[in-house]
Amino acid sequence: MNALFYSIKPNTALLAYGLFLATNAMSIWGGVFPFLPLTFQTPQLLFWFFLAQATLFSCTFFMSAACSYFFPHMPYRRMIIIAASCYFTGWAALILSTYLASHTLILIGIAGVFLGAGSAGYYLLFQRLFVSQEATSGMHNIILGSAYAALIYFMLYAVPTAVTVYLAPLVFMPLFTLALIINARAINEEQPMFVDIPREHPHVYKRTWLVFWRSALCMASLGLCTGIMRARAIDNPQVGSYVNVLSMCALLIAALTFLLLWKMGNVSFNVLAIYRVLFPLILTALALLAFLPIGYTSWLAAGLYAIYSVALLLLMLQAGCASRDYGVNPLFLFGLMGGVVFLLHDVGFIAGSFVNIAFISIDVQPSDTALLAVWILSVIYFVTHHKLRSEIASAFNNPAIELPDSLFERTDKQHTSSKNKLEKHPYESADAFEKTAAEHTQSCNTAQNKALQIKRGNDIAGETPVKAPSSNISNKESAHQHKNALHESHAKRSQHPARSMFDTKEAVSDDMKQDRIELHVDAVRKAFNLSAREAEVVNQIVRGKTAACIAEELFVSLNTINTHTRRIYTKLGIHKKDELVKLVEQAQE
């Protein structure tokens, strides 16, 4: 019971994050303003607001990645002040737009710009805060904070609508901003991911992106679908209420499920595998738009946005784990991955809006936009799970359908039968090959035809013709030399049977030793709750590799390896490398 209470006990960091998510949902999630009057939510105002908000949102993420790469030591408190100023300005412009009818469109655009930049800034700041914490605490705060966000959002419906709009900039925002400032004091700025200068280790950052770009693109495809459905929802603002409620319910269920699974043991997720499971389900849901009533569109938009909300939770968890494991700046990795995800969301929103505007004279059916989403999803699935060059190469190197390359070389039945014999027994049928080659040589009139026939005979035998023989005698000599070479190689092998047996046993023994080390390391990982990257470092240390060698093989900096080593020693309660080796050797498989 105490363990369960501890797992759901709040702290200032996770409550601040939950309050931010709930406040953010009041203006951004779902495609509408759920706490503003419906008469204010015209399609034109919603389009320009969300276009400005979504564009600045993704641009802020990319800008954060660029600034963290070229200016990695920007003060954390200064970033908090910038994000708070943008967020407050956006909310102020949004509230003023409801009173100044003559300037509504301008104020809506300003609100979208500043709310997009401010909300993205807070996302990045909370990510940096949670990554700076110990791995278990940081991930626990993200998951539990998401659950509290749903609860806080549902509580807002108990507050009068006229009051709720003013609570966001005047009460909620100062609270989670103050919590960020207080928790910033506990951040250890000496961690490798904060003191590292990315321009000195560009290969580390390149390697990290090459590892995670596929998972980022998979989550971005969900953002693209939600962007398209958001464009459809603009015409019906009431859809937003379904979207907000269902997305918050999905976030609450997912967070509680993660915590429950985590309580039962170690939990690991593969974003690509999850995407492979969801891909056919999403395609089926989009295809049903052509057969179900128009009301199905609202529920599909809500369902897709619910999945998208869970995907953003996984995005933060994955980016945090990668920043710790690879020692890269959390603002860089989360900024780059988040920028890709939200950029495709913007592309989907713009594409869906363009379809609605371009074909305004035509009654655009929901199935038309669904067809666009299915096409883009299919392309992204192929790009993230297959390599075009290798797929093309494998398509023409598979023996399932085989066209023999000697179709035009069949001059008579005798030639065909000799070819089959040579394919089955290329070395035992040398005499037959010589006879066939001699007969073809005699039938040729010119030296050019003679060389061509001999070359084809070598191709049929499965050999590579380096030099065309000049006569039958040279053919016989080359065949006998090849036979002698084979006999000599067999004789050499038979002279030292014990030696070859010893080499084989030694190789098998080395493989068994390597497998035994991996089993022992895996036992240590399970017993002491090590992460996958920490277990990998232990594996390399036990094999006798230096820290510099490990850093080079894992494409990380030396400071990152030293930090992993200190954490490993702390978790295992040891102080020396010899103690680590002894502990691994004594581990039960």
Coordinates of C-alpha atoms in Angstrom, one line a residue:
M1 CA 0.0 0.0 0.0
N2 CA 2.8 2.4 0.8
A3 CA 4.5 1.6 -2.5
L4 CA 1.3 2.4 -4.4
F5 CA 0.8 5.7 -2.5
Y6 CA 4.4 6.6 -3.3
S7 CA 3.9 5.9 -7.0
I8 CA 1.0 8.4 -7.2
K9 CA 2.2 10.9 -4.7
P10 CA 2.6 14.3 -6.4
N11 CA 5.5 16.7 -6.2
T12 CA 5.9 20.3 -7.3
A13 CA 7.6 19.3 -10.6
L14 CA 4.9 16.9 -11.9
L15 CA 2.0 19.1 -10.6
A16 CA 3.5 22.0 -12.5
Y17 CA 3.8 19.9 -15.6
G18 CA 0.2 18.6 -15.2
L19 CA -1.1 22.2 -14.7
F20 CA 0.7 23.3 -17.8
L21 CA -0.8 20.5 -19.9
A22 CA -4.3 21.3 -18.7
T23 CA -3.8 25.0 -19.4
N24 CA -2.4 24.3 -22.8
A25 CA -5.4 22.1 -23.6
M26 CA -7.7 25.1 -23.0
S27 CA -6.4 26.9 -26.1
I28 CA -4.5 24.4 -28.3
W29 CA -5.7 20.8 -28.2
G30 CA -8.7 19.7 -30.1
G31 CA -8.9 22.5 -32.7
V32 CA -11.2 24.8 -30.7
F33 CA -11.3 27.0 -27.6
P34 CA -13.4 24.8 -25.3
F35 CA -13.9 27.6 -22.7
L36 CA -14.7 30.4 -25.1
P37 CA -18.3 31.0 -26.6
L38 CA -19.1 29.1 -29.8
T39 CA -20.2 32.3 -31.5
F40 CA -16.6 33.5 -31.3
Q41 CA -15.3 30.4 -32.9
T42 CA -15.8 31.1 -36.6
P43 CA -14.0 29.0 -39.2
Q44 CA -11.9 32.0 -40.4
L45 CA -10.7 32.9 -36.9
L46 CA -9.9 29.3 -36.1
F47 CA -8.0 28.8 -39.3
W48 CA -5.7 31.8 -38.8
F49 CA -5.2 31.1 -35.1
F50 CA -4.1 27.5 -35.5
L51 CA -2.0 28.2 -38.6
A52 CA 0.0 30.8 -36.7
Q53 CA 0.1 28.7 -33.5
A54 CA 1.2 25.5 -35.2
T55 CA 3.8 27.2 -37.4
L56 CA 5.5 29.0 -34.4
F57 CA 5.2 25.8 -32.4
S58 CA 7.3 23.7 -34.7
C59 CA 9.7 26.6 -35.5
T60 CA 10.4 27.1 -31.8
F61 CA 11.4 23.4 -31.5
F62 CA 13.8 23.7 -34.5
M63 CA 15.2 26.9 -33.2
S64 CA 15.8 25.3 -29.8
A65 CA 17.7 22.5 -31.4
A66 CA 19.8 25.0 -33.4
C67 CA 20.5 27.2 -30.4
S68 CA 21.4 24.3 -28.1
Y69 CA 23.9 23.1 -30.8
F70 CA 25.6 26.5 -31.3
F71 CA 25.0 28.1 -27.9
P72 CA 24.7 25.2 -25.5
H73 CA 25.2 27.2 -22.3
M74 CA 22.2 29.5 -22.4
P75 CA 21.0 30.4 -18.9
Y76 CA 18.0 28.3 -17.9
R77 CA 16.2 31.1 -16.0
R78 CA 16.4 33.4 -19.0
M79 CA 14.7 30.7 -21.1
I80 CA 11.9 30.6 -18.5
I81 CA 11.4 34.3 -18.7
I82 CA 11.2 34.3 -22.5
A83 CA 8.7 31.4 -22.5
A84 CA 6.6 33.1 -19.8
S85 CA 6.5 36.4 -21.6
C86 CA 5.4 34.8 -24.8
Y87 CA 2.8 32.7 -23.1
F88 CA 1.2 35.6 -21.2
T89 CA 1.2 37.8 -24.2
G90 CA -0.6 35.2 -26.2
W91 CA -3.3 34.7 -23.6
A92 CA -3.7 38.4 -23.2
A93 CA -4.2 38.9 -27.0
L94 CA -6.7 35.9 -27.1
I95 CA -8.8 37.5 -24.3
L96 CA -8.7 40.9 -25.8
S97 CA -9.9 39.6 -29.2
T98 CA -13.2 38.7 -27.5
Y99 CA -13.8 42.4 -26.6
L100 CA -12.3 44.3 -29.5
A101 CA -14.5 43.1 -32.4
S102 CA -12.8 45.4 -34.9
H103 CA -9.4 44.0 -34.3
T104 CA -10.3 40.4 -33.7
L105 CA -8.5 38.9 -36.7
I106 CA -5.2 40.7 -35.9
L107 CA -5.4 39.8 -32.2
I108 CA -6.1 36.2 -33.0
G109 CA -3.0 36.0 -35.2
I110 CA -0.9 37.6 -32.5
A111 CA -2.3 35.2 -29.9
G112 CA -1.5 32.2 -32.2
V113 CA 2.1 33.4 -32.7
F114 CA 2.9 34.0 -29.0
L115 CA 0.9 31.0 -27.6
G116 CA 2.7 28.7 -30.1
A117 CA 6.2 30.0 -29.1
G118 CA 5.4 30.1 -25.4
S119 CA 3.8 26.6 -25.1
A120 CA 6.7 25.1 -27.1
G121 CA 9.1 26.8 -24.8
Y122 CA 7.5 25.4 -21.7
Y123 CA 7.5 21.9 -23.3
L124 CA 11.3 22.2 -23.8
L125 CA 11.9 23.6 -20.3
F126 CA 9.9 20.8 -18.6
Q127 CA 11.8 18.2 -20.7
R128 CA 15.1 19.7 -19.7
L129 CA 14.0 19.6 -16.0
F130 CA 12.9 16.0 -16.1
V131 CA 16.0 14.8 -18.0
S132 CA 18.3 16.5 -15.5
Q133 CA 16.7 14.3 -12.8
E134 CA 17.6 10.7 -12.0
A135 CA 16.3 8.4 -14.8
T136 CA 13.6 6.8 -12.7
S137 CA 12.4 10.0 -11.1
G138 CA 12.3 11.9 -14.4
M139 CA 10.3 9.3 -16.3
H140 CA 8.0 8.9 -13.3
N141 CA 7.3 12.7 -13.2
I142 CA 6.5 12.8 -16.9
I143 CA 4.0 9.9 -16.7
L144 CA 2.3 10.8 -13.5
G145 CA 2.2 14.5 -14.5
S146 CA 0.3 13.5 -17.6
A147 CA -2.2 11.7 -15.5
Y148 CA -2.7 14.7 -13.2
A149 CA -3.1 16.9 -16.3
A150 CA -6.2 14.9 -17.3
L151 CA -7.7 15.2 -13.8
I152 CA -7.0 18.9 -13.6
Y153 CA -8.6 19.5 -17.0
F154 CA -11.8 17.6 -16.0
M155 CA -12.0 19.8 -12.8
L156 CA -12.0 22.9 -14.9
Y157 CA -15.5 22.1 -16.2
A158 CA -16.7 22.6 -12.6
V159 CA -15.6 26.3 -12.8
P160 CA -17.7 28.8 -14.6
T161 CA -16.6 29.4 -18.2
A162 CA -16.3 33.2 -17.8
V163 CA -13.8 32.6 -14.9
T164 CA -11.8 29.8 -16.4
V165 CA -10.5 31.9 -19.3
Y166 CA -8.9 34.4 -16.8
L167 CA -7.4 31.6 -14.6
A168 CA -4.9 30.5 -17.3
P169 CA -2.8 33.7 -17.5
L170 CA -3.4 35.1 -14.0
V171 CA -3.3 32.0 -11.8
F172 CA -2.2 28.8 -13.6
M173 CA 0.7 30.2 -15.6
P174 CA 2.4 32.0 -12.6
L175 CA 2.1 28.8 -10.6
F176 CA 3.8 26.4 -13.0
T177 CA 6.4 29.1 -13.9
L178 CA 7.3 29.6 -10.2
A179 CA 7.6 25.8 -9.8
L180 CA 10.0 25.7 -12.8
I181 CA 12.2 28.4 -11.2
I182 CA 12.2 26.6 -7.9
N183 CA 13.1 23.2 -9.4
A184 CA 15.7 24.7 -11.6
R185 CA 17.9 25.3 -8.5
A186 CA 18.2 21.5 -8.1
I187 CA 19.5 20.9 -11.6
N188 CA 23.0 19.7 -11.7
E189 CA 24.6 21.7 -14.5
E190 CA 27.8 19.6 -14.4
Q191 CA 26.2 16.6 -16.1
P192 CA 27.9 15.7 -19.4
M193 CA 24.8 16.5 -21.5
F194 CA 24.8 20.1 -20.2
V195 CA 28.6 20.8 -20.2
D196 CA 29.1 19.2 -23.5
I197 CA 29.9 21.4 -26.5
P198 CA 28.1 19.8 -29.5
R199 CA 30.4 21.3 -32.1
E200 CA 33.3 19.4 -30.6
H201 CA 31.4 16.0 -31.0
P202 CA 29.3 16.4 -34.2
H203 CA 29.6 12.6 -34.9
V204 CA 27.8 11.9 -31.5
Y205 CA 24.8 14.1 -32.4
K206 CA 24.7 12.8 -36.0
R207 CA 24.7 9.2 -34.7
T208 CA 22.0 9.9 -32.3
W209 CA 19.8 11.4 -34.9
L210 CA 20.4 8.5 -37.3
V211 CA 19.2 6.2 -34.6
F212 CA 16.0 8.0 -33.7
W213 CA 14.8 9.7 -36.9
R214 CA 12.6 6.7 -37.9
S215 CA 10.7 6.7 -34.6
A216 CA 10.3 10.5 -34.8
L217 CA 8.8 10.2 -38.3
C218 CA 6.4 7.4 -37.2
M219 CA 5.0 9.7 -34.5
A220 CA 5.0 12.6 -37.0
S221 CA 2.7 10.6 -39.3
L222 CA 0.1 10.5 -36.4
G223 CA 0.6 14.3 -36.2
L224 CA -0.1 14.6 -39.9
C225 CA -3.4 12.7 -39.5
T226 CA -4.5 14.8 -36.6
G227 CA -3.6 17.9 -38.6
I228 CA -5.8 16.8 -41.4
M229 CA -8.7 16.0 -39.0
R230 CA -8.2 19.4 -37.2
A231 CA -8.7 21.1 -40.6
R232 CA -12.0 19.2 -41.0
A233 CA -13.0 20.1 -37.4
I234 CA -12.8 23.8 -38.0
D235 CA -16.1 23.7 -39.8
N236 CA -17.7 22.2 -36.8
P237 CA -16.3 23.7 -33.5
Q238 CA -18.3 21.3 -31.4
V239 CA -16.0 18.5 -32.5
G240 CA -13.3 20.1 -30.3
S241 CA -15.1 19.2 -27.1
Y242 CA -15.1 15.5 -28.1
V243 CA -11.4 15.7 -29.1
N244 CA -10.3 17.3 -25.8
V245 CA -12.2 15.0 -23.5
L246 CA -11.3 11.8 -25.4
S247 CA -7.6 12.8 -25.7
M248 CA -7.4 13.6 -22.0
C249 CA -9.1 10.2 -21.2
A250 CA -6.6 8.4 -23.4
L251 CA -3.7 10.3 -21.7
L252 CA -5.0 9.3 -18.3
I253 CA -5.5 5.6 -19.2
A254 CA -2.1 5.4 -20.9
A255 CA -0.3 7.0 -17.9
L256 CA -2.0 4.8 -15.4
T257 CA -1.3 1.7 -17.6
F258 CA 2.4 2.6 -17.8
L259 CA 2.6 3.1 -14.0
L260 CA 0.9 -0.3 -13.4
L261 CA 3.2 -2.1 -15.8
W262 CA 6.2 -0.4 -14.3
K263 CA 5.1 -1.4 -10.8
M264 CA 5.1 -5.1 -12.0
G265 CA 8.6 -4.9 -13.4
N266 CA 10.9 -3.3 -16.0
V267 CA 9.0 -1.9 -18.9
S268 CA 10.5 -1.2 -22.4
F269 CA 8.8 0.2 -25.5
N270 CA 9.7 0.0 -29.2
V271 CA 8.1 2.9 -31.0
L272 CA 8.5 1.3 -34.4
A273 CA 6.8 -1.9 -33.2
I274 CA 3.9 0.1 -31.7
Y275 CA 3.6 1.9 -35.0
R276 CA 3.5 -1.4 -36.9
V277 CA 0.6 -2.5 -34.7
L278 CA -1.4 0.8 -35.0
F279 CA -0.7 1.2 -38.8
P280 CA -3.4 -1.2 -40.1
L281 CA -5.9 -0.1 -37.4
I282 CA -5.5 3.6 -38.5
L283 CA -5.8 2.7 -42.2
T284 CA -9.0 0.8 -41.4
A285 CA -10.4 3.6 -39.4
L286 CA -9.7 6.1 -42.3
A287 CA -11.1 3.7 -44.9
L288 CA -14.4 3.5 -42.9
L289 CA -15.0 7.2 -43.6
A290 CA -16.4 6.3 -47.0
F291 CA -19.0 4.0 -45.6
L292 CA -20.1 5.4 -42.2
P293 CA -22.3 8.5 -41.5
I294 CA -20.9 12.0 -41.2
G295 CA -21.0 11.8 -37.4
Y296 CA -18.2 9.2 -37.5
T297 CA -15.8 12.0 -38.5
S298 CA -16.0 13.6 -35.1
W299 CA -15.2 10.4 -33.3
L300 CA -12.4 9.6 -35.7
A301 CA -10.9 13.0 -35.1
A302 CA -11.2 12.5 -31.3
G303 CA -9.7 9.0 -31.5
L304 CA -6.7 10.1 -33.6
Y305 CA -6.0 13.0 -31.3
A306 CA -6.1 10.7 -28.4
I307 CA -3.5 8.4 -30.0
Y308 CA -1.5 11.5 -30.8
S309 CA -1.5 12.6 -27.2
V310 CA -0.1 9.3 -26.1
A311 CA 2.5 9.5 -28.9
L312 CA 3.7 12.9 -27.5
L313 CA 4.1 11.2 -24.1
L314 CA 6.2 8.5 -25.6
L315 CA 8.2 11.2 -27.5
M316 CA 9.2 12.9 -24.3
L317 CA 10.1 9.5 -22.7
Q318 CA 12.2 8.4 -25.6
A319 CA 14.0 11.7 -26.1
G320 CA 14.8 11.8 -22.3
C321 CA 16.3 8.3 -22.3
A322 CA 18.3 9.0 -25.5
S323 CA 19.7 12.2 -24.0
R324 CA 20.9 10.3 -20.9
D325 CA 22.3 7.4 -22.8
Y326 CA 24.1 9.3 -25.5
G327 CA 25.0 12.4 -23.5
V328 CA 23.5 14.9 -25.9
N329 CA 21.8 18.1 -25.0
P330 CA 18.1 17.4 -24.2
L331 CA 17.0 20.6 -25.9
F332 CA 18.7 19.5 -29.1
L333 CA 17.2 16.0 -29.4
F334 CA 13.7 16.9 -28.1
G335 CA 13.8 20.0 -30.2
L336 CA 14.7 18.1 -33.4
M337 CA 12.4 15.2 -32.8
G338 CA 9.5 17.4 -31.7
G339 CA 10.1 19.8 -34.6
V340 CA 9.7 17.0 -37.1
V341 CA 6.5 15.7 -35.3
F342 CA 4.8 19.1 -35.1
L343 CA 6.0 20.1 -38.6
L344 CA 4.1 17.2 -40.2
H345 CA 1.1 18.1 -38.0
D346 CA 1.3 21.6 -39.6
V347 CA 1.6 20.0 -43.1
G348 CA -1.5 17.9 -42.4
F349 CA -3.4 21.0 -41.2
I350 CA -2.4 23.1 -44.2
A351 CA -3.1 20.3 -46.7
G352 CA -6.5 19.6 -45.2
S353 CA -7.4 23.3 -45.2
F354 CA -6.1 23.7 -48.7
V355 CA -8.4 20.9 -49.9
N356 CA -11.4 22.6 -48.2
I357 CA -10.5 26.0 -49.7
A358 CA -9.4 24.9 -53.2
F359 CA -12.5 22.8 -53.7
I360 CA -15.0 25.1 -52.0
S361 CA -17.3 24.9 -55.0
I362 CA -17.2 21.1 -54.8
D363 CA -18.7 19.1 -52.0
V364 CA -15.5 17.6 -50.6
Q365 CA -16.3 14.3 -48.8
P366 CA -14.5 13.1 -45.7
S367 CA -13.3 10.1 -47.7
D368 CA -11.3 12.5 -50.0
T369 CA -9.2 13.8 -47.1
A370 CA -8.9 10.2 -45.7
L371 CA -7.5 9.1 -49.0
L372 CA -4.8 11.8 -48.8
A373 CA -4.0 10.7 -45.2
V374 CA -3.8 7.0 -46.2
W375 CA -1.4 7.8 -49.1
I376 CA 1.0 9.8 -46.9
L377 CA 0.8 7.2 -44.1
S378 CA 1.8 4.5 -46.5
V379 CA 4.7 6.4 -47.9
I380 CA 6.0 7.2 -44.4
Y381 CA 5.6 3.5 -43.4
F382 CA 7.7 2.4 -46.3
V383 CA 10.4 5.1 -45.6
T384 CA 10.7 4.2 -41.9
H385 CA 10.7 0.4 -42.3
H386 CA 12.5 -0.2 -45.6
K387 CA 15.4 1.1 -47.6
L388 CA 14.6 1.8 -51.2
R389 CA 18.0 0.8 -52.6
S390 CA 18.1 -2.5 -50.8
E391 CA 14.4 -3.3 -51.6
I392 CA 15.1 -2.7 -55.3
A393 CA 18.3 -4.8 -55.1
S394 CA 16.5 -7.7 -53.4
A395 CA 13.6 -7.5 -55.9
F396 CA 15.9 -8.5 -58.7
N397 CA 18.0 -11.0 -56.7
N398 CA 15.4 -13.4 -55.5
P399 CA 15.2 -16.9 -57.1
A400 CA 11.4 -17.2 -56.6
I401 CA 11.0 -16.2 -60.3
E402 CA 14.2 -17.0 -62.3
L403 CA 14.8 -16.5 -66.0
P404 CA 18.0 -18.4 -67.0
D405 CA 20.6 -16.1 -68.6
S406 CA 21.5 -18.8 -71.2
L407 CA 18.3 -18.6 -73.2
F408 CA 19.9 -17.3 -76.3
E409 CA 22.9 -19.6 -76.0
R410 CA 21.0 -22.8 -76.7
T411 CA 22.1 -23.8 -80.2
D412 CA 21.1 -27.5 -80.0
K413 CA 20.1 -30.2 -77.6
Q414 CA 23.7 -31.4 -77.1
H415 CA 24.7 -27.9 -75.8
T416 CA 21.7 -27.9 -73.4
S417 CA 22.5 -31.3 -72.0
S418 CA 26.2 -30.4 -71.5
K419 CA 25.1 -27.2 -69.7
N420 CA 22.9 -29.2 -67.2
K421 CA 25.7 -31.6 -66.5
L422 CA 28.2 -28.8 -65.9
E423 CA 25.7 -27.0 -63.5
K424 CA 25.3 -30.2 -61.4
H425 CA 29.0 -31.3 -61.4
P426 CA 31.2 -28.4 -62.6
Y427 CA 34.5 -30.2 -61.8
E428 CA 33.6 -33.8 -62.5
S429 CA 32.4 -33.1 -66.0
A430 CA 35.5 -31.4 -67.3
D431 CA 35.9 -33.9 -70.1
A432 CA 32.4 -33.3 -71.3
F433 CA 33.0 -29.6 -71.2
E434 CA 36.2 -30.0 -73.2
K435 CA 34.5 -32.1 -75.8
T436 CA 31.6 -29.7 -76.2
A437 CA 33.9 -26.7 -76.4
A438 CA 36.0 -28.5 -79.1
E439 CA 32.9 -29.2 -81.2
H440 CA 31.8 -25.6 -81.0
T441 CA 35.2 -24.4 -81.8
Q442 CA 35.4 -26.4 -85.0
S443 CA 32.0 -25.1 -86.2
C444 CA 33.1 -21.5 -85.9
N445 CA 34.5 -19.7 -89.0
T446 CA 36.3 -16.7 -87.4
A447 CA 38.5 -16.2 -84.5
Q448 CA 36.0 -13.8 -82.9
N449 CA 33.2 -16.5 -82.9
K450 CA 35.7 -19.0 -81.5
A451 CA 36.6 -16.8 -78.5
L452 CA 32.9 -16.0 -77.9
Q453 CA 31.9 -19.6 -77.8
I454 CA 34.7 -20.6 -75.4
K455 CA 33.7 -17.6 -73.2
R456 CA 30.1 -18.8 -73.1
G457 CA 31.2 -22.3 -72.2
N458 CA 33.1 -21.0 -69.2
D459 CA 30.1 -19.0 -68.1
I460 CA 27.9 -22.1 -68.2
A461 CA 30.3 -24.0 -66.0
G462 CA 30.0 -21.4 -63.3
E463 CA 33.5 -19.9 -63.7
T464 CA 34.6 -16.4 -64.4
P465 CA 36.4 -16.2 -67.7
V466 CA 39.5 -14.2 -67.0
K467 CA 41.2 -15.1 -70.3
A468 CA 39.8 -17.0 -73.3
P469 CA 41.9 -20.1 -74.1
S470 CA 43.4 -20.4 -77.5
S471 CA 43.1 -24.1 -78.2
N472 CA 41.7 -27.4 -76.8
I473 CA 45.1 -28.2 -75.3
S474 CA 45.1 -25.2 -73.1
N475 CA 41.6 -26.1 -72.0
K476 CA 42.8 -29.5 -71.0
E477 CA 45.8 -28.2 -69.2
S478 CA 43.7 -25.7 -67.2
A479 CA 41.2 -28.3 -66.2
H480 CA 44.0 -30.7 -65.0
Q481 CA 45.6 -27.8 -63.1
H482 CA 42.4 -27.1 -61.4
K483 CA 41.9 -30.7 -60.4
N484 CA 45.5 -30.9 -59.0
A485 CA 44.9 -27.7 -57.0
L486 CA 41.8 -29.3 -55.4
H487 CA 43.6 -32.5 -54.6
E488 CA 46.5 -30.5 -53.0
S489 CA 44.1 -28.5 -50.8
H490 CA 42.3 -31.6 -49.6
A491 CA 45.7 -33.2 -48.9
K492 CA 46.8 -30.2 -46.8
R493 CA 43.6 -30.4 -44.8
S494 CA 44.0 -34.1 -44.2
Q495 CA 47.6 -33.7 -43.0
H496 CA 46.6 -31.7 -39.9
P497 CA 43.2 -33.0 -38.7
A498 CA 44.0 -32.4 -35.1
R499 CA 45.0 -28.8 -35.8
S500 CA 41.7 -28.0 -37.6
M501 CA 39.7 -29.6 -34.8
F502 CA 41.6 -27.6 -32.2
D503 CA 40.9 -24.4 -34.1
T504 CA 37.2 -25.2 -34.3
K505 CA 37.0 -26.0 -30.6
E506 CA 38.8 -22.8 -29.7
A507 CA 36.4 -20.7 -31.8
V508 CA 33.4 -22.4 -30.2
S509 CA 34.9 -21.9 -26.8
D510 CA 35.4 -18.2 -27.5
D511 CA 31.8 -17.9 -28.6
M512 CA 30.5 -19.7 -25.5
K513 CA 32.6 -17.4 -23.3
Q514 CA 31.2 -14.3 -25.0
D515 CA 27.6 -15.6 -24.6
R516 CA 28.3 -16.5 -20.9
I517 CA 29.4 -12.9 -20.2
E518 CA 26.3 -11.5 -21.8
L519 CA 24.1 -13.8 -19.7
H520 CA 25.9 -12.7 -16.5
V521 CA 25.6 -9.1 -17.5
D522 CA 21.9 -9.5 -18.2
A523 CA 21.5 -11.1 -14.7
V524 CA 23.2 -8.1 -13.1
R525 CA 21.0 -5.8 -15.1
K526 CA 17.8 -7.5 -13.8
A527 CA 19.0 -7.7 -10.2
F528 CA 20.2 -4.1 -9.9
N529 CA 17.7 -2.5 -12.3
L530 CA 20.2 -1.2 -14.7
S531 CA 19.2 0.5 -18.0
A532 CA 19.9 -1.0 -21.4
R533 CA 22.8 1.5 -22.0
E534 CA 24.3 0.9 -18.5
A535 CA 24.2 -2.8 -19.2
E536 CA 26.0 -2.2 -22.5
V537 CA 28.7 -0.2 -20.7
V538 CA 29.1 -3.0 -18.1
N539 CA 29.4 -5.5 -20.9
Q540 CA 32.2 -3.5 -22.5
I541 CA 34.0 -2.9 -19.2
V542 CA 34.0 -6.6 -18.2
R543 CA 35.6 -7.4 -21.6
G544 CA 38.5 -5.3 -20.7
K545 CA 37.9 -2.2 -22.9
T546 CA 39.0 1.2 -21.8
A547 CA 36.6 4.2 -21.4
A548 CA 38.0 5.9 -24.5
C549 CA 37.5 2.7 -26.5
I550 CA 33.9 2.3 -25.2
A551 CA 33.1 5.9 -26.0
E552 CA 34.3 5.5 -29.6
E553 CA 32.4 2.3 -30.1
L554 CA 29.1 3.6 -28.7
F555 CA 29.5 7.0 -30.4
V556 CA 29.3 9.1 -27.2
S557 CA 31.7 11.4 -25.4
L558 CA 34.2 10.3 -22.8
N559 CA 32.4 12.3 -20.1
T560 CA 29.2 10.4 -20.9
I561 CA 30.9 7.1 -20.3
N562 CA 32.4 8.3 -17.1
T563 CA 28.9 9.4 -15.9
H564 CA 27.5 6.0 -16.8
T565 CA 30.3 4.3 -14.9
R566 CA 29.7 6.4 -11.8
R567 CA 26.0 5.6 -11.9
I568 CA 26.7 1.9 -12.3
Y569 CA 29.1 1.9 -9.4
T570 CA 26.5 3.7 -7.3
K571 CA 23.7 1.2 -8.1
L572 CA 25.9 -1.8 -7.6
G573 CA 27.5 -0.5 -4.4
I574 CA 31.1 -1.0 -5.6
H575 CA 34.1 1.3 -6.1
K576 CA 36.5 -0.5 -8.4
K577 CA 36.6 -2.2 -11.8
D578 CA 37.8 -5.5 -10.2
E579 CA 34.8 -5.5 -8.0
L580 CA 32.6 -5.1 -11.1
V581 CA 34.2 -8.0 -12.9
K582 CA 34.0 -10.2 -9.8
L583 CA 30.3 -9.3 -9.4
V584 CA 29.5 -10.2 -13.0
E585 CA 31.4 -13.5 -12.8
Q586 CA 29.4 -14.5 -9.7
A587 CA 26.0 -13.5 -11.1
Q588 CA 23.5 -16.3 -11.5
E589 CA 22.4 -16.8 -15.1

